[in-house]
Tab-separated table of C-alpha atoms and ligand atoms in Angstrom:
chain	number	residue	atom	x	y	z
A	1	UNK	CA	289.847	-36.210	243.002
A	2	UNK	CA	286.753	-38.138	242.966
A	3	UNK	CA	284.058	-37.011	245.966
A	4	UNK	CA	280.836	-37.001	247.108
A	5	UNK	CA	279.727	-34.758	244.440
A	6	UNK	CA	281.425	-35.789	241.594
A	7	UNK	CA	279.426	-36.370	238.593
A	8	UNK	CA	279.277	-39.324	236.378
A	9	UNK	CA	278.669	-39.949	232.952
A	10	UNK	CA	279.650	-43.055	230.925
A	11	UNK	CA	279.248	-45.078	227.444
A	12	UNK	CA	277.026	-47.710	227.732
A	13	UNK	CA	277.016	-50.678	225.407
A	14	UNK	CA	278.283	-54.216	224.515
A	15	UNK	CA	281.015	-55.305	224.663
A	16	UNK	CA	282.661	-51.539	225.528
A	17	UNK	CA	285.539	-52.247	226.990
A	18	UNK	CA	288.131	-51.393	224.107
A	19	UNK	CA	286.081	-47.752	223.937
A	20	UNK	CA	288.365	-44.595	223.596
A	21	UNK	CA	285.458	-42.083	224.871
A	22	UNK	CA	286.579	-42.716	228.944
A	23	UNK	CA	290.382	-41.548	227.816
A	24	UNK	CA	289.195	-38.492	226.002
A	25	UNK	CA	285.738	-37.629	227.875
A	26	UNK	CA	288.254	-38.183	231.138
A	27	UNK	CA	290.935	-35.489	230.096
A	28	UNK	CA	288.522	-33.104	228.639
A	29	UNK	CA	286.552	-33.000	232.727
A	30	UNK	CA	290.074	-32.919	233.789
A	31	UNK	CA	291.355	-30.048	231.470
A	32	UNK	CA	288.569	-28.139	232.149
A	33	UNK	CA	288.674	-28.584	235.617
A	34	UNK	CA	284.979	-30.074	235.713
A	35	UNK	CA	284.125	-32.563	239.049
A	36	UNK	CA	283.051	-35.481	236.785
A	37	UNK	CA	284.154	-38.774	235.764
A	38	UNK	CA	283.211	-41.035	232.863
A	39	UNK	CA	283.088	-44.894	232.796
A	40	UNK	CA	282.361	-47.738	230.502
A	41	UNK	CA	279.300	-49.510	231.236
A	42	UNK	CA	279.256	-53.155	229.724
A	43	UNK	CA	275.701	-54.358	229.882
A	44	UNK	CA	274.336	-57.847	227.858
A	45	UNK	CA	271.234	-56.982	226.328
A	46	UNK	CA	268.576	-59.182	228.482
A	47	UNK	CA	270.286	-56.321	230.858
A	48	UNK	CA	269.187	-53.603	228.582
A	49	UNK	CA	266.714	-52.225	229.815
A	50	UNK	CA	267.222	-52.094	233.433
A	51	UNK	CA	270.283	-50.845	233.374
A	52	UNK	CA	268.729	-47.971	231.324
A	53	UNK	CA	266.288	-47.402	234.501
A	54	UNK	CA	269.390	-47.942	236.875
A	55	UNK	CA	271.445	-45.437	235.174
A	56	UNK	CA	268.703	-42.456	236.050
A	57	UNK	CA	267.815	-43.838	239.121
A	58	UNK	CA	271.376	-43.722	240.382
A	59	UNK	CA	272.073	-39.443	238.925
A	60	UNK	CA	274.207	-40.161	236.257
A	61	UNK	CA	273.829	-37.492	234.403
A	62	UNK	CA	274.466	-38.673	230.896
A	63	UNK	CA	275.741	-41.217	228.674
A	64	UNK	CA	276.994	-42.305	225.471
A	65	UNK	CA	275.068	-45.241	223.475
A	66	UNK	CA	276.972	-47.755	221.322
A	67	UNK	CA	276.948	-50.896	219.385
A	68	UNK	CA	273.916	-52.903	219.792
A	69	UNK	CA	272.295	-50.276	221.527
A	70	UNK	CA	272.017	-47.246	219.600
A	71	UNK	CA	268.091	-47.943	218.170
A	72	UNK	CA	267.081	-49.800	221.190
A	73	UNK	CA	267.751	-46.940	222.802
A	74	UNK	CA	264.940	-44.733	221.705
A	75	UNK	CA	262.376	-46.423	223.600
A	76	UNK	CA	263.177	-44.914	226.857
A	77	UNK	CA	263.812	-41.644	225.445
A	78	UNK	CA	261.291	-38.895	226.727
A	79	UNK	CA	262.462	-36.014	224.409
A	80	UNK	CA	264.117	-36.556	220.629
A	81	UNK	CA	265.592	-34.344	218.285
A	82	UNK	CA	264.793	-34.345	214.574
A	83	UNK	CA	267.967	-35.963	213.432
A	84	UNK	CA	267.235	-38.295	216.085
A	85	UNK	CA	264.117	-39.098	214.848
A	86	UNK	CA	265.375	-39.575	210.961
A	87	UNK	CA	268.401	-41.126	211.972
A	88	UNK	CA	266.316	-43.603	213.877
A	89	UNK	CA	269.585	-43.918	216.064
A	90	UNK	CA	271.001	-42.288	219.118
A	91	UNK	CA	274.101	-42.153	220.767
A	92	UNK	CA	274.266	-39.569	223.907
A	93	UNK	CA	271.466	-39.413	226.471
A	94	UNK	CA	271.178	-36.902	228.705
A	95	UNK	CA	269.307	-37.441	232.144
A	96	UNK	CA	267.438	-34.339	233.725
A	97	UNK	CA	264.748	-33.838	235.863
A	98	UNK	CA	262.248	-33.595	232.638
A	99	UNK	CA	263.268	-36.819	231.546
A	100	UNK	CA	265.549	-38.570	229.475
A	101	UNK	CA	266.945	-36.771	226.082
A	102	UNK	CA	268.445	-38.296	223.430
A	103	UNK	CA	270.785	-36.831	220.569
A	104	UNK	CA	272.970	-37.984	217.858
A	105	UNK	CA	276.057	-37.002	217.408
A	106	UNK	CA	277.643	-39.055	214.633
A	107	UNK	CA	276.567	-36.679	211.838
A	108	UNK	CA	277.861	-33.835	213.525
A	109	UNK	CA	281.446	-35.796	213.863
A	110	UNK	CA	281.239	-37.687	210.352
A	111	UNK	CA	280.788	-33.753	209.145
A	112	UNK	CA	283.002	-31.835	211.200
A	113	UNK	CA	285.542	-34.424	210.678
A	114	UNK	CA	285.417	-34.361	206.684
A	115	UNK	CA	285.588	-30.615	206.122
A	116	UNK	CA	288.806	-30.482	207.837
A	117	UNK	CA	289.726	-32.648	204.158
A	118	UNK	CA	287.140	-31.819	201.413
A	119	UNK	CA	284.123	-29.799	200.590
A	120	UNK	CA	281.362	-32.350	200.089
A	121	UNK	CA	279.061	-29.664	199.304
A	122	UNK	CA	277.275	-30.849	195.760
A	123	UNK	CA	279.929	-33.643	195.631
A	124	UNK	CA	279.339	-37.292	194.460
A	125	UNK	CA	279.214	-39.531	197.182
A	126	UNK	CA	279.069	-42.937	197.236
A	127	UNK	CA	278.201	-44.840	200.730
A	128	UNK	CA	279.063	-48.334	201.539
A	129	UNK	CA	276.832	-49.630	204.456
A	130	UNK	CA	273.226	-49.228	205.403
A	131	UNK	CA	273.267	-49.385	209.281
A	132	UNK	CA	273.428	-47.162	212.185
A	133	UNK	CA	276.746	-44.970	210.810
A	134	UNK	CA	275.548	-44.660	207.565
A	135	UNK	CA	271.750	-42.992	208.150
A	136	UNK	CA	274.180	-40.856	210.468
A	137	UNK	CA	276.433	-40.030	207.453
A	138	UNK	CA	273.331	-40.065	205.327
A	139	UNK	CA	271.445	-37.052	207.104
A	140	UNK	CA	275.285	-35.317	207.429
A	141	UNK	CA	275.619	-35.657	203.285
A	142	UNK	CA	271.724	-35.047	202.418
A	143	UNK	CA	272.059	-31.578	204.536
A	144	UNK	CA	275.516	-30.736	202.345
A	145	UNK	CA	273.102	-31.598	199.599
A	146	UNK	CA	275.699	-34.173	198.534
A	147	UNK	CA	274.426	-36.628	195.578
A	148	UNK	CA	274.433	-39.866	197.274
A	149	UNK	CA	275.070	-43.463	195.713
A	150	UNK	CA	274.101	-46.132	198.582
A	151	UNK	CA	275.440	-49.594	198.184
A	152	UNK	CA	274.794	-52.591	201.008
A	153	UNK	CA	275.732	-56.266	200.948
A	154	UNK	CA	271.896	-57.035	201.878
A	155	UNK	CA	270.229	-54.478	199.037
A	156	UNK	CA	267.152	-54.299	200.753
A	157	UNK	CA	267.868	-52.119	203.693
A	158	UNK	CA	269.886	-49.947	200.988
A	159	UNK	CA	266.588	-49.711	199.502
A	160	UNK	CA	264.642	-49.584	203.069
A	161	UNK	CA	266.369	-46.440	204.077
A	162	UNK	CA	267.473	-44.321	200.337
A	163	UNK	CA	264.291	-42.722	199.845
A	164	UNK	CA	265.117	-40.866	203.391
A	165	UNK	CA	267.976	-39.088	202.106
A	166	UNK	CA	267.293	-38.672	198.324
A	167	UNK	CA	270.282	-41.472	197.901
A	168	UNK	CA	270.048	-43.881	194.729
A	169	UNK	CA	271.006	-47.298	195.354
A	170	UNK	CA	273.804	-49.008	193.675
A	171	UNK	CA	274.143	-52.988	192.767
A	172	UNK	CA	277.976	-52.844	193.130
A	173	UNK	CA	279.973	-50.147	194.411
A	174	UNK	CA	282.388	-50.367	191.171
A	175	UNK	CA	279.107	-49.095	189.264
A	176	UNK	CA	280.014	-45.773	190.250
A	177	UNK	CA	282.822	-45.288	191.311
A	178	UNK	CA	284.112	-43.471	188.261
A	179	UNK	CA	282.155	-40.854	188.619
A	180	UNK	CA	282.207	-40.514	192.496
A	181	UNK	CA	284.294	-37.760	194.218
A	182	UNK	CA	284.089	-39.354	197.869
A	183	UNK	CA	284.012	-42.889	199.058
A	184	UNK	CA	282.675	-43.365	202.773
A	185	UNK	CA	282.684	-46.874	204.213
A	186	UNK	CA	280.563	-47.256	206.910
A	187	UNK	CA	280.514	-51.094	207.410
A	188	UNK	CA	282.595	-52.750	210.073
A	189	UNK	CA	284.472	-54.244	207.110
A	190	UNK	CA	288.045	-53.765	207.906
A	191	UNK	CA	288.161	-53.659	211.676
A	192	UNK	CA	290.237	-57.070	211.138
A	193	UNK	CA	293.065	-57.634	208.966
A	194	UNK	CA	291.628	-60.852	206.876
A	195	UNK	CA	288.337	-58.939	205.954
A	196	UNK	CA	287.402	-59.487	203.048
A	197	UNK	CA	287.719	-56.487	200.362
A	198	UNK	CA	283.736	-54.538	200.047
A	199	UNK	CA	284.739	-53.954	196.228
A	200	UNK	CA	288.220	-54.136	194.211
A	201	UNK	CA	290.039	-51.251	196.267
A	202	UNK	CA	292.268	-51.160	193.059
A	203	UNK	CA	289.702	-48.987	191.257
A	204	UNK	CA	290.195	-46.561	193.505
A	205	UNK	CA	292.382	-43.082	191.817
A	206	UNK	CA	293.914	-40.060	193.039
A	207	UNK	CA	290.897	-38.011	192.509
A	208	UNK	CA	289.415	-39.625	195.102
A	209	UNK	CA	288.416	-38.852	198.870
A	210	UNK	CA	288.283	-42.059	200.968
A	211	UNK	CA	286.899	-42.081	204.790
A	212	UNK	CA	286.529	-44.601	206.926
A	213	UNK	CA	284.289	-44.837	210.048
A	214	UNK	CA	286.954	-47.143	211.980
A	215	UNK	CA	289.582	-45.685	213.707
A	216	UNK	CA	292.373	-47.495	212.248
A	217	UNK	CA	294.192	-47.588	209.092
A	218	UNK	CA	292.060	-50.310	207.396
A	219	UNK	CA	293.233	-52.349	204.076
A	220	UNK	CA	290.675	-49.517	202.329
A	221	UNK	CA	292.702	-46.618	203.558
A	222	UNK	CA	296.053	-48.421	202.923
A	223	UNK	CA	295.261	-49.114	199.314
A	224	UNK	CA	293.548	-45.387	199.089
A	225	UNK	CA	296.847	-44.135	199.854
A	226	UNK	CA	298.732	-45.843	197.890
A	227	UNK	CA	297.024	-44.895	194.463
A	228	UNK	CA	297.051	-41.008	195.580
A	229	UNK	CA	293.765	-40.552	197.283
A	230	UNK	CA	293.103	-38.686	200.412
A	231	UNK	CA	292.258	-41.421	202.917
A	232	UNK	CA	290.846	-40.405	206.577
A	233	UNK	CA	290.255	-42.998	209.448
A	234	UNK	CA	287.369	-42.506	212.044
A	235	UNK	CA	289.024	-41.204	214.823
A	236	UNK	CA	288.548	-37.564	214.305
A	237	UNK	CA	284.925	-38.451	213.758
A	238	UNK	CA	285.012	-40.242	217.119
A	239	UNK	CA	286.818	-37.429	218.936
A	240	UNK	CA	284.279	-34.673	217.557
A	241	UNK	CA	280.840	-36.368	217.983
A	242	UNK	CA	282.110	-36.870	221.785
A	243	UNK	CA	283.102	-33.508	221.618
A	244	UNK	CA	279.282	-32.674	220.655
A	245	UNK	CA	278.231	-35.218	223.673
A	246	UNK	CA	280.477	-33.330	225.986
A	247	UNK	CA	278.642	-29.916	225.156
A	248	UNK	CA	275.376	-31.267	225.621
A	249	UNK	CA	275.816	-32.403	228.916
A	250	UNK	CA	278.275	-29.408	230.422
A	251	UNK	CA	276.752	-26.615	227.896
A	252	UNK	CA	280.944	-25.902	227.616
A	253	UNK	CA	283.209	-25.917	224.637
A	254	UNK	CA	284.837	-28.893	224.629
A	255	UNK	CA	288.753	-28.536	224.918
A	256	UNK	CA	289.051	-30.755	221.237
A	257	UNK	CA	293.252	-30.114	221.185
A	258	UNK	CA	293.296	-32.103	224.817
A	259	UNK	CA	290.359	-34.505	223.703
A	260	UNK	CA	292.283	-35.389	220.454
A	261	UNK	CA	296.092	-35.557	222.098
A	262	UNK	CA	294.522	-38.020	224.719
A	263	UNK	CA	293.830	-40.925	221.437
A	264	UNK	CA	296.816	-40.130	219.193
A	265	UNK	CA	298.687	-43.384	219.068
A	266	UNK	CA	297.052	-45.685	221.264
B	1	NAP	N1	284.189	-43.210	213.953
B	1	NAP	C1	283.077	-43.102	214.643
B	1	NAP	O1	282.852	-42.132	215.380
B	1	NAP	C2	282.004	-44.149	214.510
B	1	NAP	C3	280.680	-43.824	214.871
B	1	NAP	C4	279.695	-44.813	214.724
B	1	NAP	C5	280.039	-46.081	214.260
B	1	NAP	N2	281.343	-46.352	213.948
B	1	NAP	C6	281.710	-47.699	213.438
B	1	NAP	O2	280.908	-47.980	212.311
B	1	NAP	C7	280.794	-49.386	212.137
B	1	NAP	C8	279.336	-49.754	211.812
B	1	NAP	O3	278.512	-49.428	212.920
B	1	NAP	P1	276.915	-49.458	212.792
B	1	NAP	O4	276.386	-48.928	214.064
B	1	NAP	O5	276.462	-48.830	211.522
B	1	NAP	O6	276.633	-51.036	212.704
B	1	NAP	P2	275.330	-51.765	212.126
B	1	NAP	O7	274.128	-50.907	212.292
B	1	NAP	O8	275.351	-53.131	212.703
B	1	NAP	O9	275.601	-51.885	210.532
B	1	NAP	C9	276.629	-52.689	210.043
B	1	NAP	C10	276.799	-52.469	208.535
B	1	NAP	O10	277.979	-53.195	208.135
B	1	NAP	C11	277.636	-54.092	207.084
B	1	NAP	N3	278.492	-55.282	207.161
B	1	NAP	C12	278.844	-55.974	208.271
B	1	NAP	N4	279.655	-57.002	207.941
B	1	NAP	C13	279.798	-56.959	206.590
B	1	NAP	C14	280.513	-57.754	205.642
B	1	NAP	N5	281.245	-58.793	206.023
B	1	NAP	N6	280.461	-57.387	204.336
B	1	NAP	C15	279.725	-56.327	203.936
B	1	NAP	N7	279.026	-55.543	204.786
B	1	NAP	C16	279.059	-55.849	206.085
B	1	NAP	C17	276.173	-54.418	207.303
B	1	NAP	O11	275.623	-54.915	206.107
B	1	NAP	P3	274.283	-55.854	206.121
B	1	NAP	O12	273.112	-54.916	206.211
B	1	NAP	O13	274.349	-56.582	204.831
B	1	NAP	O14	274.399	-56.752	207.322
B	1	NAP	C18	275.643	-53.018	207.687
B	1	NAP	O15	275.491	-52.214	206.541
B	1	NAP	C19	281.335	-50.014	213.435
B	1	NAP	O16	282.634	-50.513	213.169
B	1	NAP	C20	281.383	-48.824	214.397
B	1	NAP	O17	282.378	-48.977	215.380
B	1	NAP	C21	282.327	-45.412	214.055
């Protein structure tokens, strides 16, 4: 039941509304019988920043950061970690009386959430995308000591960010994909059905390891599938790096078997 004292966290970005962190955030407080609740927070960015002030003011005591937010974020961070700070991106914040602390958690669920699949330990890797999720994915792979290909549809922030994590940037993705043992897309690409193709998905064998960031089966995975690859949407990555979120804030283990049962089919 909600009271006086019941905490609140939330996810705060824009738009929000179609987030799946309040259904599993919500049954992992519930199954571990923690007094908390967790909302979406839509806020338009001339809002930004106020609602970032608003948020502390008002003892919530963490959130999670999304899309637009997720660099603008770091401003009004008092302490960082590392990854943070080569990641240039967060995505939980965590209010306490010292200040307000900032994490990412992305790399720890892009990781967590490929090992269950493949060893990427040494592997060749080839990364479509040069945004937010990928200099997640690219710390996660440079600390495997994966051997990165990079490949953007605007080459420059490919070639902005590769030196970071020791990746080698790639005109077109069918360059390498011979000699690649993973594919991760990392691009938005796919998130609706008439999206164009990143590269000619009919290259892709059954020696290959696909993963997508988005949550649902894109055109990518479908065609992965269908020439024998192992091909892994982004909701166990989701699921895990709100795990992580959930673990900062409570300092619990996060019930993952409730967290991930809460998102399976909707
Ligand atoms: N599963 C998870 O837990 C998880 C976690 C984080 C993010 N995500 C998802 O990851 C996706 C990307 O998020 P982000 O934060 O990285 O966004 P972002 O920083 O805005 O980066 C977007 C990336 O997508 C590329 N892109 C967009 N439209 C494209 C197109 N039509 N053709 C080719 N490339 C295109 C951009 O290329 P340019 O540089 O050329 O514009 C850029 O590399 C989103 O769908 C997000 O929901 C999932």
């Amino acid at each position: 039941m909600i009271k006086g004292d019941t905490e609140i966290y939330g996810v705060i970005g824009f738009p929000v509304k179609h987030s799946l962190s309040p259904v599993f955030q919500n049954e992992a407080f519930r199954s571990e019988g923690i007094n908390a609740v967790y909302v979406a927070f839509e806020v338009k960015p001339e809002d930004f920043e106020e609602a970032i002030r608003g948020l502390r003011a008002l003892n919530i005591k963490g959130v999670n950061v999304t899309l637009p937010y997720k660099e603008a974020v770091l401003k009004y961070a008092d302490i960082t970690s590392n990854d943070v700070k080569v990641i240039s991106s967060a995505n939980t914040l965590k209010f306490t009386s010292e200040g307000i602390e900032a994490y990412n958690t992305d790399w720890m669920g892009f990781l967590r959430s490929i090992k269950e699949h493949t060893d990427i330990k040494g592997k060749n890797v080839l990364v479509l995308g040069a945004g937010g999720a990928s200099r997640a994915i690219l710390f996660a792979l440079q600390r495997e000591e994966a051997n990165i290909y990079l490949w953007n549809r605007t080459k420059s922030k490919a070639q902005q960010i590769a030196p970071l994590f020791g990746a080698t940037v790639v005109d077109m993705p069918e360059d390498v994909i011979h000699e690649v043992d993973v594919i991760v897309n990392t691009t938005s690409v796919g998130l609706n059905e008439n999206d164009p193709p990143l590269f000619n998905y009919e290259k892709i064998d059954e020696k290959h390891v696909v993963f997508d960031v988005i949550y649902k089966e894109t055109e990518l995975l479908k065609t992965a599938k269908l020439r024998g690859a192992k091909a892994i949407d982004g909701l166990d990555m989701l699921v895990y790096q709100g795990a992580e979120s959930f673990k900062i804030w409570t300092g619990k283990e996060p019930p993952i078997k409730v967290m991930k049962k809460s998102v399976q089919g909707i």
